[in-house]
Short mmCIF file of C-alpha atoms in Angstrom, two decimals:
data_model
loop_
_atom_site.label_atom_id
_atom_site.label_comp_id
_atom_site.label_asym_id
_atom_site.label_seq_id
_atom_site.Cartn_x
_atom_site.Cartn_y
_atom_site.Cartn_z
CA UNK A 8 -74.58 -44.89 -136.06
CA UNK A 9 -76.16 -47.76 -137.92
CA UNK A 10 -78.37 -48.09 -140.52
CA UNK A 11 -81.55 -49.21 -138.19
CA UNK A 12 -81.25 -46.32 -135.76
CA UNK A 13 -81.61 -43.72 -138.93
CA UNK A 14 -84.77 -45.70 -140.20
CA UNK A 15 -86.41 -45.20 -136.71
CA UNK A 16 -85.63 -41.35 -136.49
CA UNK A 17 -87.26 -41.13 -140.40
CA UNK A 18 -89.66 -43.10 -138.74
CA UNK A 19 -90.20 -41.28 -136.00
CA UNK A 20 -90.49 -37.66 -138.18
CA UNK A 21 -93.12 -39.86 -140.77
CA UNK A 22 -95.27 -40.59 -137.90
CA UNK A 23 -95.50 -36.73 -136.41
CA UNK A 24 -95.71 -34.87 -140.25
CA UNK A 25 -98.86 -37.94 -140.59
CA UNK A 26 -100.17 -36.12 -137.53
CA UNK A 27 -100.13 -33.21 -138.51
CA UNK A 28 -102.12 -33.91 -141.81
CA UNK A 29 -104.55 -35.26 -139.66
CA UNK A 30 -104.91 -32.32 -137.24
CA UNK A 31 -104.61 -30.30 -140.11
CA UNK A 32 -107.88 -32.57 -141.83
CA UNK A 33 -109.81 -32.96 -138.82
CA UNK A 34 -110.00 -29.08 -138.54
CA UNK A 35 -110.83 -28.48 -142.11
CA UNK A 36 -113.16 -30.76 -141.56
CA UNK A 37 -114.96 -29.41 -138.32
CA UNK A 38 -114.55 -25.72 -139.82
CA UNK A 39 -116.59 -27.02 -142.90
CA UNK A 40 -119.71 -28.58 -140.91
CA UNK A 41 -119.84 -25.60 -138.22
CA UNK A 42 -120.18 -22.82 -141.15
CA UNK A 43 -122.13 -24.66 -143.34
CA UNK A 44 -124.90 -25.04 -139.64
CA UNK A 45 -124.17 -21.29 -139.42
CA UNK A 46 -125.05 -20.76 -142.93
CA UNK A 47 -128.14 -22.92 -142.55
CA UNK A 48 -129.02 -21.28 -138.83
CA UNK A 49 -128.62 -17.42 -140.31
CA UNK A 50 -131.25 -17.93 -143.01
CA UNK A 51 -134.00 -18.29 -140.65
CA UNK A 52 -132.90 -16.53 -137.81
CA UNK A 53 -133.25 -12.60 -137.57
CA UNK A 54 -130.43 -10.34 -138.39
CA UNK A 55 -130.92 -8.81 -134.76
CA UNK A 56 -126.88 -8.74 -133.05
CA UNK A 57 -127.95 -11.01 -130.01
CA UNK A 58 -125.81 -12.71 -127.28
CA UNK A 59 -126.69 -15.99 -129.18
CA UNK A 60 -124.60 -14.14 -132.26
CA UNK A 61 -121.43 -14.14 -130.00
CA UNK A 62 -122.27 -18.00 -128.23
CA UNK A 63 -122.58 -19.58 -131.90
CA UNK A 64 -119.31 -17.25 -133.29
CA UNK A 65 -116.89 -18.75 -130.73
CA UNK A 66 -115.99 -22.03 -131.49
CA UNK A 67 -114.97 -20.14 -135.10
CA UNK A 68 -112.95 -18.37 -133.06
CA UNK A 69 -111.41 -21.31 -130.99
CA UNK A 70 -111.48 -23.79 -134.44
CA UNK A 71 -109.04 -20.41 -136.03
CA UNK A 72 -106.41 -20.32 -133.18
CA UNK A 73 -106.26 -24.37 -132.86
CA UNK A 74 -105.40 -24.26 -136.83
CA UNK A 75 -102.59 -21.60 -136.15
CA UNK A 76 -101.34 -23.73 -133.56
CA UNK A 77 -101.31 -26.45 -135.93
CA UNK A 78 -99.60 -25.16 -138.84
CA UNK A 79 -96.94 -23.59 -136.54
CA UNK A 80 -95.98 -26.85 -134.58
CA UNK A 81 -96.12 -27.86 -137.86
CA UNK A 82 -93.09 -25.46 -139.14
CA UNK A 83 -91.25 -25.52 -135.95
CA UNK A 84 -92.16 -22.36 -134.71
CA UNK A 85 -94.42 -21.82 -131.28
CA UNK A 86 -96.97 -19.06 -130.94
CA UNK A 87 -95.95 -17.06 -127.59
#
């Protein structure tokens, strides 16, 4: 093996960890704005438990599994 075929697999492995900083930005990122609207929305909603609770609570939910995916592709392992 050459020299220029070990550059381009370190290339290759700079350009998927830089991905993964990104995914890994991009949902700190959306994770920030959502609670900071769901901090804004619970002070002048009612503390009632109402289906709208649940609706608004989901895409926390989806935005927490995406990360784990993340981080895990991220160390190697896969999430069964």
């Amino acid at each position: 093996m050459n020299d220029d075929s070990v550059e381009l697999i370190a290339g290759d492995d700079d350009k998927h960890a830089c991905n993964y900083v990104a995914n890994k930005r991009r949902s700190y990122f959306i994770l920030l704005v959502y609670s900071a609207i769901l901090g804004i929305r619970s002070c002048f909603l009612p503390e009632e438990d109402t289906l709208l609770d649940f609706i608004l609570g989901l895409p926390l939910l989806i935005l927490g599994i995406m990360w784990c995916y993340v981080v895990a592709a991220e160390c190697g392992n896969r999430i069964g």
